[in-house]
Amino acid sequence: MMVKIKMTTPLVEMDGDEMTRVLWRMIKEELLKPFLDLKTEYYDLGLKHRDETNDQVTVDSALAVKKYKVAVKCATITPNAARVAEYDLKEMWKSPNGTIRAILDGTVFRTPIIVKGIEPCVKNWKKPITIARHAYGDVYKGTEMKIPGAGRAELVYTAADGTEARELIHTFDGPGIVQGMHNISASIESFARSCFEYALDVKQDLWFAAKDTISKKYDHTFKDIFQEIYEKEYQKKFEEAGIIYFYTLIDDAVARVMKSEGGYIWACKNYDGDVMSDMISSAFGSLAMMTSVLVSPDGYYEYEAAHGTVQRHYYKYLEGQETSTNSVATIFAWSGALRKRGELDGNHELMQFADALEKATITTIENGSMTKDLAIITTLENPTVLNSEDFIKAIAGKLQELLEE
Ligand code: NAP
Ligand code: MG
Protein backbone atom coordinates (compact mmCIF):
# COMPACT_ATOMS: atom_id res chain seq x y z
CA MET A 1 0.00 0.00 0.00
CA MET A 2 1.30 3.41 -0.98
CA VAL A 3 0.87 6.27 1.45
CA LYS A 4 -1.49 8.81 -0.08
CA ILE A 5 -0.15 12.29 -0.74
CA LYS A 6 -1.68 14.85 1.63
CA MET A 7 -3.31 18.13 0.69
CA THR A 8 -3.63 20.99 3.16
CA THR A 9 -5.90 23.45 1.31
CA PRO A 10 -8.83 22.38 -0.86
CA LEU A 11 -9.12 23.08 -4.58
CA VAL A 12 -12.34 24.64 -5.79
CA GLU A 13 -13.87 21.85 -7.88
CA MET A 14 -16.42 22.87 -10.52
CA ASP A 15 -18.18 19.84 -11.98
CA GLY A 16 -19.80 20.12 -15.40
CA ASP A 17 -21.83 18.44 -18.11
CA GLU A 18 -22.24 15.54 -20.51
CA MET A 19 -19.22 13.48 -21.63
CA THR A 20 -16.73 15.61 -19.76
CA ARG A 21 -18.72 15.02 -16.54
CA VAL A 22 -18.37 11.28 -17.18
CA LEU A 23 -14.61 11.66 -17.73
CA TRP A 24 -14.38 13.86 -14.63
CA ARG A 25 -15.64 11.07 -12.37
CA MET A 26 -13.33 8.50 -14.00
CA ILE A 27 -10.30 10.78 -13.58
CA LYS A 28 -11.06 11.26 -9.88
CA GLU A 29 -11.65 7.55 -9.26
CA GLU A 30 -8.74 6.17 -11.30
CA LEU A 31 -6.06 8.86 -11.32
CA LEU A 32 -6.53 10.98 -8.21
CA LYS A 33 -8.21 9.23 -5.28
CA PRO A 34 -5.97 6.12 -5.28
CA PHE A 35 -2.87 8.30 -4.87
CA LEU A 36 -4.05 11.51 -3.21
CA ASP A 37 -5.93 12.47 -0.12
CA LEU A 38 -7.97 14.64 -2.47
CA LYS A 39 -9.38 17.76 -0.82
CA THR A 40 -11.85 19.85 -2.81
CA GLU A 41 -14.71 22.22 -2.16
CA TYR A 42 -17.26 20.84 -4.62
CA TYR A 43 -19.59 22.96 -6.75
CA ASP A 44 -21.93 21.24 -9.16
CA LEU A 45 -22.06 23.43 -12.28
CA GLY A 46 -23.98 20.74 -14.17
CA LEU A 47 -26.81 22.47 -16.04
CA LYS A 48 -29.55 20.86 -13.95
CA HIS A 49 -28.07 22.16 -10.72
CA ARG A 50 -27.39 25.60 -12.19
CA ASP A 51 -31.08 25.74 -13.07
CA GLU A 52 -32.17 24.55 -9.60
CA THR A 53 -30.07 27.27 -7.94
CA ASN A 54 -31.00 30.00 -10.45
CA ASP A 55 -27.30 29.94 -11.40
CA GLN A 56 -26.28 31.01 -7.88
CA VAL A 57 -23.94 28.00 -7.76
CA THR A 58 -21.82 29.51 -10.54
CA VAL A 59 -21.48 32.78 -8.65
CA ASP A 60 -20.70 30.91 -5.40
CA SER A 61 -18.01 28.85 -7.11
CA ALA A 62 -16.33 31.99 -8.47
CA LEU A 63 -16.42 33.60 -5.02
CA ALA A 64 -14.81 30.44 -3.63
CA VAL A 65 -11.90 30.98 -6.05
CA LYS A 66 -11.33 34.36 -4.38
CA LYS A 67 -11.04 32.49 -1.08
CA TYR A 68 -8.89 29.50 -2.10
CA LYS A 69 -7.14 30.99 -5.17
CA VAL A 70 -7.10 27.79 -7.27
CA ALA A 71 -9.94 26.04 -9.12
CA VAL A 72 -10.37 23.19 -11.58
CA LYS A 73 -13.38 23.28 -13.88
CA CYS A 74 -15.10 20.68 -16.05
CA ALA A 75 -16.58 21.80 -19.38
CA THR A 76 -20.16 23.06 -19.06
CA ILE A 77 -23.08 23.59 -21.40
CA THR A 78 -23.75 27.18 -22.41
CA PRO A 79 -27.51 27.04 -22.89
CA ASN A 80 -29.12 27.96 -26.21
CA ALA A 81 -32.76 27.52 -27.25
CA ALA A 82 -32.29 23.78 -27.86
CA ARG A 83 -30.80 23.30 -24.37
CA VAL A 84 -33.62 25.26 -22.73
CA ALA A 85 -36.04 22.71 -24.19
CA GLU A 86 -33.79 19.69 -23.55
CA TYR A 87 -33.31 20.51 -19.85
CA ASP A 88 -36.63 22.31 -19.35
CA LEU A 89 -34.74 25.35 -18.05
CA LYS A 90 -36.34 28.25 -16.19
CA GLU A 91 -34.13 30.65 -18.17
CA MET A 92 -31.42 30.65 -20.81
CA TRP A 93 -28.64 30.95 -18.20
CA LYS A 94 -25.48 32.77 -19.23
CA SER A 95 -22.22 31.04 -20.04
CA PRO A 96 -20.62 29.91 -16.74
CA ASN A 97 -17.21 30.85 -18.09
CA GLY A 98 -18.46 34.36 -18.80
CA THR A 99 -19.94 34.67 -15.30
CA ILE A 100 -16.77 33.41 -13.62
CA ARG A 101 -14.55 35.61 -15.76
CA ALA A 102 -16.66 38.67 -14.95
CA ILE A 103 -16.26 38.01 -11.20
CA LEU A 104 -12.54 37.22 -11.30
CA ASP A 105 -11.72 39.78 -14.01
CA GLY A 106 -9.34 37.34 -15.63
CA THR A 107 -7.63 36.54 -18.90
CA VAL A 108 -7.71 33.11 -20.52
CA PHE A 109 -4.41 31.47 -21.53
CA ARG A 110 -4.63 28.49 -23.91
CA THR A 111 -1.70 26.13 -24.32
CA PRO A 112 -1.31 23.03 -26.50
CA ILE A 113 -0.08 19.78 -24.92
CA ILE A 114 2.77 18.44 -27.01
CA VAL A 115 3.46 14.71 -27.44
CA LYS A 116 5.72 12.84 -29.82
CA GLY A 117 3.65 11.35 -32.59
CA ILE A 118 1.21 14.26 -32.82
CA GLU A 119 3.28 16.68 -34.85
CA PRO A 120 2.43 20.35 -35.37
CA CYS A 121 1.82 21.43 -38.98
CA VAL A 122 4.57 24.03 -38.54
CA LYS A 123 7.65 21.85 -38.44
CA ASN A 124 9.88 24.23 -36.45
CA TRP A 125 7.39 24.48 -33.53
CA LYS A 126 9.02 22.42 -30.80
CA LYS A 127 7.50 24.00 -27.69
CA PRO A 128 3.96 25.14 -26.95
CA ILE A 129 2.77 28.61 -27.93
CA THR A 130 0.35 30.04 -25.39
CA ILE A 131 -2.25 32.53 -26.54
CA ALA A 132 -3.66 35.13 -24.15
CA ARG A 133 -6.77 36.80 -25.50
CA HIS A 134 -8.12 40.06 -24.14
CA ALA A 135 -11.75 39.22 -23.56
CA TYR A 136 -13.39 42.64 -23.48
CA GLY A 137 -14.52 45.19 -26.03
CA ASP A 138 -13.30 46.27 -29.47
CA VAL A 139 -15.36 44.89 -32.34
CA TYR A 140 -17.19 42.49 -29.94
CA LYS A 141 -18.90 45.48 -28.32
CA GLY A 142 -19.02 47.56 -31.48
CA THR A 143 -21.87 49.71 -32.73
CA GLU A 144 -22.43 49.72 -36.46
CA MET A 145 -24.45 51.72 -38.95
CA LYS A 146 -25.25 51.35 -42.60
CA ILE A 147 -24.90 54.71 -44.29
CA PRO A 148 -27.66 55.03 -46.86
CA GLY A 149 -26.19 57.92 -48.89
CA ALA A 150 -24.29 61.19 -48.89
CA GLY A 151 -23.66 62.83 -45.49
CA ARG A 152 -21.20 63.31 -42.64
CA ALA A 153 -20.39 60.65 -40.04
CA GLU A 154 -18.73 61.82 -36.80
CA LEU A 155 -17.54 60.47 -33.46
CA VAL A 156 -19.07 62.50 -30.62
CA TYR A 157 -18.01 62.30 -26.96
CA THR A 158 -20.14 64.18 -24.44
CA ALA A 159 -18.37 64.64 -21.10
CA ALA A 160 -20.22 64.50 -17.77
CA ASP A 161 -20.35 68.32 -17.71
CA GLY A 162 -21.95 68.42 -21.14
CA THR A 163 -18.96 69.58 -23.19
CA GLU A 164 -18.55 67.88 -26.52
CA ALA A 165 -15.59 66.66 -28.54
CA ARG A 166 -16.01 65.66 -32.18
CA GLU A 167 -13.95 63.86 -34.80
CA LEU A 168 -14.95 63.51 -38.41
CA ILE A 169 -15.06 59.89 -39.54
CA HIS A 170 -15.86 60.50 -43.18
CA THR A 171 -17.83 62.70 -45.50
CA PHE A 172 -19.79 60.26 -47.58
CA ASP A 173 -20.84 61.08 -51.12
CA GLY A 174 -22.66 57.76 -51.48
CA PRO A 175 -23.71 54.73 -49.39
CA GLY A 176 -21.27 53.01 -47.03
CA ILE A 177 -20.78 51.64 -43.52
CA VAL A 178 -19.38 52.83 -40.17
CA GLN A 179 -18.38 51.15 -36.96
CA GLY A 180 -17.77 52.58 -33.49
CA MET A 181 -15.92 50.55 -30.90
CA HIS A 182 -14.41 51.10 -27.50
CA ASN A 183 -12.28 49.72 -24.76
CA ILE A 184 -11.71 50.67 -21.13
CA SER A 185 -8.31 51.49 -19.64
CA ALA A 186 -9.07 49.46 -16.48
CA SER A 187 -9.79 46.38 -18.58
CA ILE A 188 -6.59 46.77 -20.59
CA GLU A 189 -4.64 47.22 -17.34
CA SER A 190 -6.13 44.01 -15.89
CA PHE A 191 -5.30 42.20 -19.10
CA ALA A 192 -1.70 43.44 -18.99
CA ARG A 193 -1.27 42.46 -15.33
CA SER A 194 -2.72 38.97 -15.92
CA CYS A 195 -0.24 38.51 -18.79
CA PHE A 196 2.76 39.68 -16.75
CA GLU A 197 1.69 37.54 -13.77
CA TYR A 198 1.28 34.46 -15.91
CA ALA A 199 4.58 34.95 -17.74
CA LEU A 200 6.35 35.09 -14.37
CA ASP A 201 4.40 32.07 -13.19
CA VAL A 202 5.46 29.85 -16.11
CA LYS A 203 8.80 31.65 -16.66
CA GLN A 204 8.23 32.28 -20.35
CA ASP A 205 8.76 35.35 -22.52
CA LEU A 206 5.74 37.53 -23.21
CA TRP A 207 4.99 39.03 -26.62
CA PHE A 208 2.31 41.60 -27.19
CA ALA A 209 1.35 42.89 -30.60
CA ALA A 210 -1.11 45.40 -32.05
CA LYS A 211 -1.22 47.88 -34.93
CA ASP A 212 -0.15 51.14 -33.30
CA THR A 213 1.43 52.54 -36.46
CA ILE A 214 -2.01 52.73 -38.08
CA SER A 215 -4.18 53.06 -34.97
CA LYS A 216 -2.25 55.89 -33.34
CA LYS A 217 -4.63 56.42 -30.42
CA TYR A 218 -6.58 53.19 -30.00
CA ASP A 219 -3.93 50.48 -30.42
CA HIS A 220 -1.26 52.87 -29.19
CA THR A 221 -3.06 53.08 -25.85
CA PHE A 222 -2.81 49.29 -25.49
CA LYS A 223 0.91 49.48 -26.21
CA ASP A 224 1.42 52.36 -23.75
CA ILE A 225 -0.53 50.70 -20.93
CA PHE A 226 1.49 47.49 -21.30
CA GLN A 227 4.76 49.43 -21.36
CA GLU A 228 3.91 51.58 -18.35
CA ILE A 229 2.80 48.66 -16.17
CA TYR A 230 5.81 46.65 -17.28
CA GLU A 231 8.29 49.35 -16.32
CA LYS A 232 6.61 50.25 -13.02
CA GLU A 233 5.67 46.82 -11.70
CA TYR A 234 7.32 43.98 -13.58
CA GLN A 235 10.60 44.87 -15.28
CA LYS A 236 12.76 43.95 -12.26
CA LYS A 237 10.86 40.71 -11.68
CA PHE A 238 11.24 39.76 -15.35
CA GLU A 239 14.98 40.44 -15.25
CA GLU A 240 15.33 38.33 -12.12
CA ALA A 241 13.35 35.50 -13.74
CA GLY A 242 15.48 35.75 -16.91
CA ILE A 243 12.50 36.35 -19.19
CA ILE A 244 11.68 39.21 -21.52
CA TYR A 245 8.66 41.26 -22.49
CA PHE A 246 8.48 42.92 -25.87
CA TYR A 247 5.98 44.72 -28.05
CA THR A 248 5.95 44.42 -31.80
CA LEU A 249 3.56 45.08 -34.67
CA ILE A 250 0.96 42.36 -35.21
CA ASP A 251 2.20 41.55 -38.73
CA ASP A 252 5.78 41.27 -37.48
CA ALA A 253 4.54 39.03 -34.63
CA VAL A 254 2.80 36.68 -37.06
CA ALA A 255 5.97 36.35 -39.13
CA ARG A 256 8.08 35.67 -36.05
CA VAL A 257 5.60 33.14 -34.66
CA MET A 258 5.77 31.07 -37.84
CA LYS A 259 9.57 31.00 -37.72
CA SER A 260 9.90 30.45 -33.98
CA GLU A 261 10.30 27.20 -32.10
CA GLY A 262 7.59 28.18 -29.60
CA GLY A 263 7.87 28.36 -25.84
CA TYR A 264 6.40 31.83 -25.17
CA ILE A 265 3.15 33.63 -24.45
CA TRP A 266 1.54 35.66 -27.19
CA ALA A 267 -0.84 38.30 -25.83
CA CYS A 268 -3.47 39.37 -28.33
CA LYS A 269 -6.21 41.95 -28.53
CA ASN A 270 -9.72 40.49 -28.58
CA TYR A 271 -10.12 39.92 -32.32
CA ASP A 272 -6.51 38.83 -32.92
CA GLY A 273 -6.83 36.35 -30.03
CA ASP A 274 -10.07 34.93 -31.41
CA VAL A 275 -8.51 34.27 -34.81
CA MET A 276 -4.98 33.31 -33.75
CA SER A 277 -6.05 30.88 -31.03
CA ASP A 278 -7.98 28.84 -33.60
CA MET A 279 -4.97 28.91 -35.91
CA ILE A 280 -2.57 27.84 -33.16
CA SER A 281 -4.79 25.06 -31.82
CA SER A 282 -5.51 23.54 -35.22
CA ALA A 283 -1.84 23.80 -36.26
CA PHE A 284 -0.79 21.98 -33.07
CA GLY A 285 -3.13 19.12 -33.89
CA SER A 286 -6.25 18.92 -31.76
CA LEU A 287 -8.62 20.89 -29.57
CA ALA A 288 -8.70 17.85 -27.30
CA MET A 289 -5.01 18.53 -26.54
CA MET A 290 -5.44 22.14 -25.49
CA THR A 291 -5.53 23.35 -21.90
CA SER A 292 -6.88 26.61 -20.70
CA VAL A 293 -6.32 28.63 -17.55
CA LEU A 294 -8.10 31.76 -16.39
CA VAL A 295 -5.65 34.02 -14.55
CA SER A 296 -6.94 37.03 -12.65
CA PRO A 297 -4.82 40.15 -12.13
CA ASP A 298 -4.99 39.34 -8.40
CA GLY A 299 -3.37 35.95 -8.95
CA TYR A 300 -6.37 33.58 -8.86
CA TYR A 301 -6.19 30.57 -11.19
CA GLU A 302 -8.94 28.46 -12.75
CA TYR A 303 -7.84 25.50 -14.89
CA GLU A 304 -9.95 23.71 -17.51
CA ALA A 305 -9.90 21.97 -20.88
CA ALA A 306 -10.33 24.22 -23.94
CA HIS A 307 -12.94 21.94 -25.56
CA GLY A 308 -16.63 21.63 -24.78
CA THR A 309 -18.74 18.87 -23.24
CA VAL A 310 -18.40 16.59 -26.31
CA GLN A 311 -22.16 16.23 -26.67
CA ARG A 312 -22.08 13.81 -29.62
CA HIS A 313 -20.02 11.27 -27.66
CA TYR A 314 -22.29 11.67 -24.63
CA TYR A 315 -25.40 10.69 -26.59
CA LYS A 316 -23.58 7.56 -27.77
CA TYR A 317 -22.57 6.86 -24.17
CA LEU A 318 -26.21 7.22 -23.04
CA GLU A 319 -27.23 4.68 -25.67
CA GLY A 320 -24.73 2.25 -24.18
CA GLN A 321 -22.30 2.51 -27.10
CA GLU A 322 -18.55 2.55 -26.59
CA THR A 323 -16.88 5.98 -26.70
CA SER A 324 -13.27 6.95 -27.23
CA THR A 325 -13.21 10.47 -25.82
CA ASN A 326 -9.87 12.13 -25.18
CA SER A 327 -9.45 13.05 -21.50
CA VAL A 328 -5.96 14.59 -21.80
CA ALA A 329 -6.97 18.26 -21.57
CA THR A 330 -9.18 17.54 -18.55
CA ILE A 331 -6.39 15.55 -16.86
CA PHE A 332 -4.03 18.49 -17.46
CA ALA A 333 -6.60 20.85 -15.94
CA TRP A 334 -6.34 18.76 -12.76
CA SER A 335 -2.56 18.52 -12.87
CA GLY A 336 -2.27 22.27 -13.46
CA ALA A 337 -4.53 23.05 -10.51
CA LEU A 338 -2.82 20.52 -8.22
CA ARG A 339 0.63 21.86 -9.11
CA LYS A 340 -0.46 25.44 -8.41
CA ARG A 341 -2.07 24.32 -5.13
CA GLY A 342 1.19 22.60 -4.18
CA GLU A 343 3.18 25.69 -5.09
CA LEU A 344 1.01 28.02 -3.00
CA ASP A 345 1.02 25.61 -0.04
CA GLY A 346 4.73 24.72 -0.30
CA ASN A 347 3.62 21.10 -0.84
CA HIS A 348 6.38 19.57 -2.98
CA GLU A 349 4.89 16.10 -2.99
CA LEU A 350 1.73 17.47 -4.54
CA MET A 351 3.75 19.28 -7.22
CA GLN A 352 5.67 16.09 -7.97
CA PHE A 353 2.39 14.20 -8.22
CA ALA A 354 1.16 16.71 -10.81
CA ASP A 355 4.37 16.20 -12.82
CA ALA A 356 3.98 12.42 -12.60
CA LEU A 357 0.35 12.57 -13.72
CA GLU A 358 1.32 14.57 -16.83
CA LYS A 359 4.28 12.33 -17.55
CA ALA A 360 2.12 9.20 -17.24
CA THR A 361 -0.41 10.69 -19.68
CA ILE A 362 2.20 11.70 -22.25
CA THR A 363 4.13 8.43 -21.96
CA THR A 364 0.95 6.40 -22.47
CA ILE A 365 0.33 8.18 -25.78
CA GLU A 366 3.96 8.10 -26.87
CA ASN A 367 3.98 4.34 -26.21
CA GLY A 368 1.16 4.04 -28.74
CA SER A 369 -2.02 3.87 -26.63
CA MET A 370 -4.47 6.66 -27.35
CA THR A 371 -8.05 7.65 -28.06
CA LYS A 372 -9.51 7.60 -31.55
CA ASP A 373 -9.15 11.32 -32.29
CA LEU A 374 -5.36 11.04 -31.84
CA ALA A 375 -5.04 7.66 -33.55
CA ILE A 376 -6.39 9.30 -36.72
CA ILE A 377 -3.67 11.98 -36.79
CA THR A 378 -0.66 10.28 -35.18
CA THR A 379 2.57 9.61 -37.06
CA LEU A 380 3.17 6.54 -34.83
CA GLU A 381 2.59 3.27 -36.61
CA ASN A 382 -0.12 0.85 -35.46
CA PRO A 383 -1.47 2.83 -32.52
CA THR A 384 -3.70 1.02 -30.04
CA VAL A 385 -7.11 2.72 -29.93
CA LEU A 386 -8.61 2.64 -26.45
CA ASN A 387 -12.07 3.52 -25.23
CA SER A 388 -12.58 6.42 -22.81
CA GLU A 389 -12.26 4.32 -19.68
CA ASP A 390 -9.43 2.03 -20.80
CA PHE A 391 -7.33 5.04 -21.82
CA ILE A 392 -7.64 6.48 -18.31
CA LYS A 393 -6.87 3.05 -16.82
CA ALA A 394 -3.77 2.76 -19.00
CA ILE A 395 -2.59 6.11 -17.64
CA ALA A 396 -3.34 4.93 -14.09
CA GLY A 397 -1.11 1.89 -14.64
CA LYS A 398 1.72 4.09 -15.85
CA LEU A 399 1.21 6.53 -12.99
CA GLN A 400 1.41 3.70 -10.44
CA GLU A 401 4.76 2.66 -11.96
CA LEU A 402 6.13 6.20 -11.90
CA LEU A 403 5.13 6.77 -8.28
CA GLU A 404 6.67 3.48 -7.16
CA GLU A 405 10.04 4.32 -8.74
P1 NAP B 1 -17.04 20.19 -28.25
O1 NAP B 1 -17.64 19.65 -27.03
O2 NAP B 1 -15.69 20.83 -28.09
O3 NAP B 1 -16.97 19.06 -29.34
C1 NAP B 1 -16.96 19.27 -30.74
C2 NAP B 1 -16.37 18.07 -31.46
O4 NAP B 1 -14.96 18.10 -31.31
C3 NAP B 1 -16.80 16.74 -30.87
O5 NAP B 1 -18.02 16.30 -31.40
C4 NAP B 1 -15.61 15.86 -31.23
O6 NAP B 1 -15.62 15.50 -32.62
C5 NAP B 1 -14.45 16.82 -31.05
N1 NAP B 1 -13.93 16.80 -29.65
C6 NAP B 1 -13.93 17.83 -28.76
N2 NAP B 1 -13.36 17.46 -27.62
C7 NAP B 1 -13.01 16.16 -27.78
C8 NAP B 1 -12.39 15.21 -26.92
N3 NAP B 1 -12.02 15.54 -25.68
N4 NAP B 1 -12.16 13.97 -27.39
C9 NAP B 1 -12.52 13.64 -28.64
N5 NAP B 1 -13.11 14.48 -29.49
C10 NAP B 1 -13.36 15.74 -29.06
O7 NAP B 1 -17.99 21.33 -28.87
P2 NAP B 1 -19.58 21.32 -29.13
O8 NAP B 1 -20.05 19.93 -29.38
O9 NAP B 1 -19.76 22.36 -30.11
O10 NAP B 1 -20.19 21.82 -27.78
C11 NAP B 1 -20.81 20.96 -26.82
C12 NAP B 1 -21.19 21.78 -25.61
O11 NAP B 1 -19.99 22.28 -25.01
C13 NAP B 1 -22.04 22.99 -25.93
O12 NAP B 1 -23.22 22.95 -25.14
C14 NAP B 1 -21.18 24.19 -25.56
O13 NAP B 1 -21.95 25.18 -24.93
C15 NAP B 1 -20.19 23.61 -24.59
N6 NAP B 1 -18.87 24.26 -24.56
C16 NAP B 1 -18.31 24.46 -23.34
C17 NAP B 1 -17.05 25.01 -23.21
C18 NAP B 1 -16.49 25.20 -21.84
O14 NAP B 1 -17.10 24.87 -20.86
N7 NAP B 1 -15.31 25.74 -21.74
C19 NAP B 1 -16.32 25.32 -24.36
C20 NAP B 1 -16.89 25.08 -25.62
C21 NAP B 1 -18.16 24.54 -25.70
P3 NAP B 1 -16.30 14.16 -33.19
O15 NAP B 1 -17.74 14.24 -32.81
O16 NAP B 1 -16.04 14.29 -34.64
O17 NAP B 1 -15.61 12.97 -32.55
MG1 MG C 1 -12.72 31.81 -32.73
mmCIF file of C-alpha atoms and ligand atoms in Angstrom, residues 133 273-275 277-278, ligand 2:
data_model
loop_
_atom_site.group_PDB
_atom_site.id
_atom_site.type_symbol
_atom_site.label_atom_id
_atom_site.label_comp_id
_atom_site.label_asym_id
_atom_site.label_seq_id
_atom_site.Cartn_x
_atom_site.Cartn_y
_atom_site.Cartn_z
ATOM 1 C CA ARG A 133 -6.772 36.795 -25.497
ATOM 2 C CA GLY A 273 -6.833 36.347 -30.035
ATOM 3 C CA ASP A 274 -10.071 34.926 -31.408
ATOM 4 C CA VAL A 275 -8.511 34.268 -34.807
ATOM 5 C CA SER A 277 -6.055 30.876 -31.027
ATOM 6 C CA ASP A 278 -7.977 28.842 -33.600
HETATM 7 MG MG MG B 2 -12.722 31.807 -32.730
#
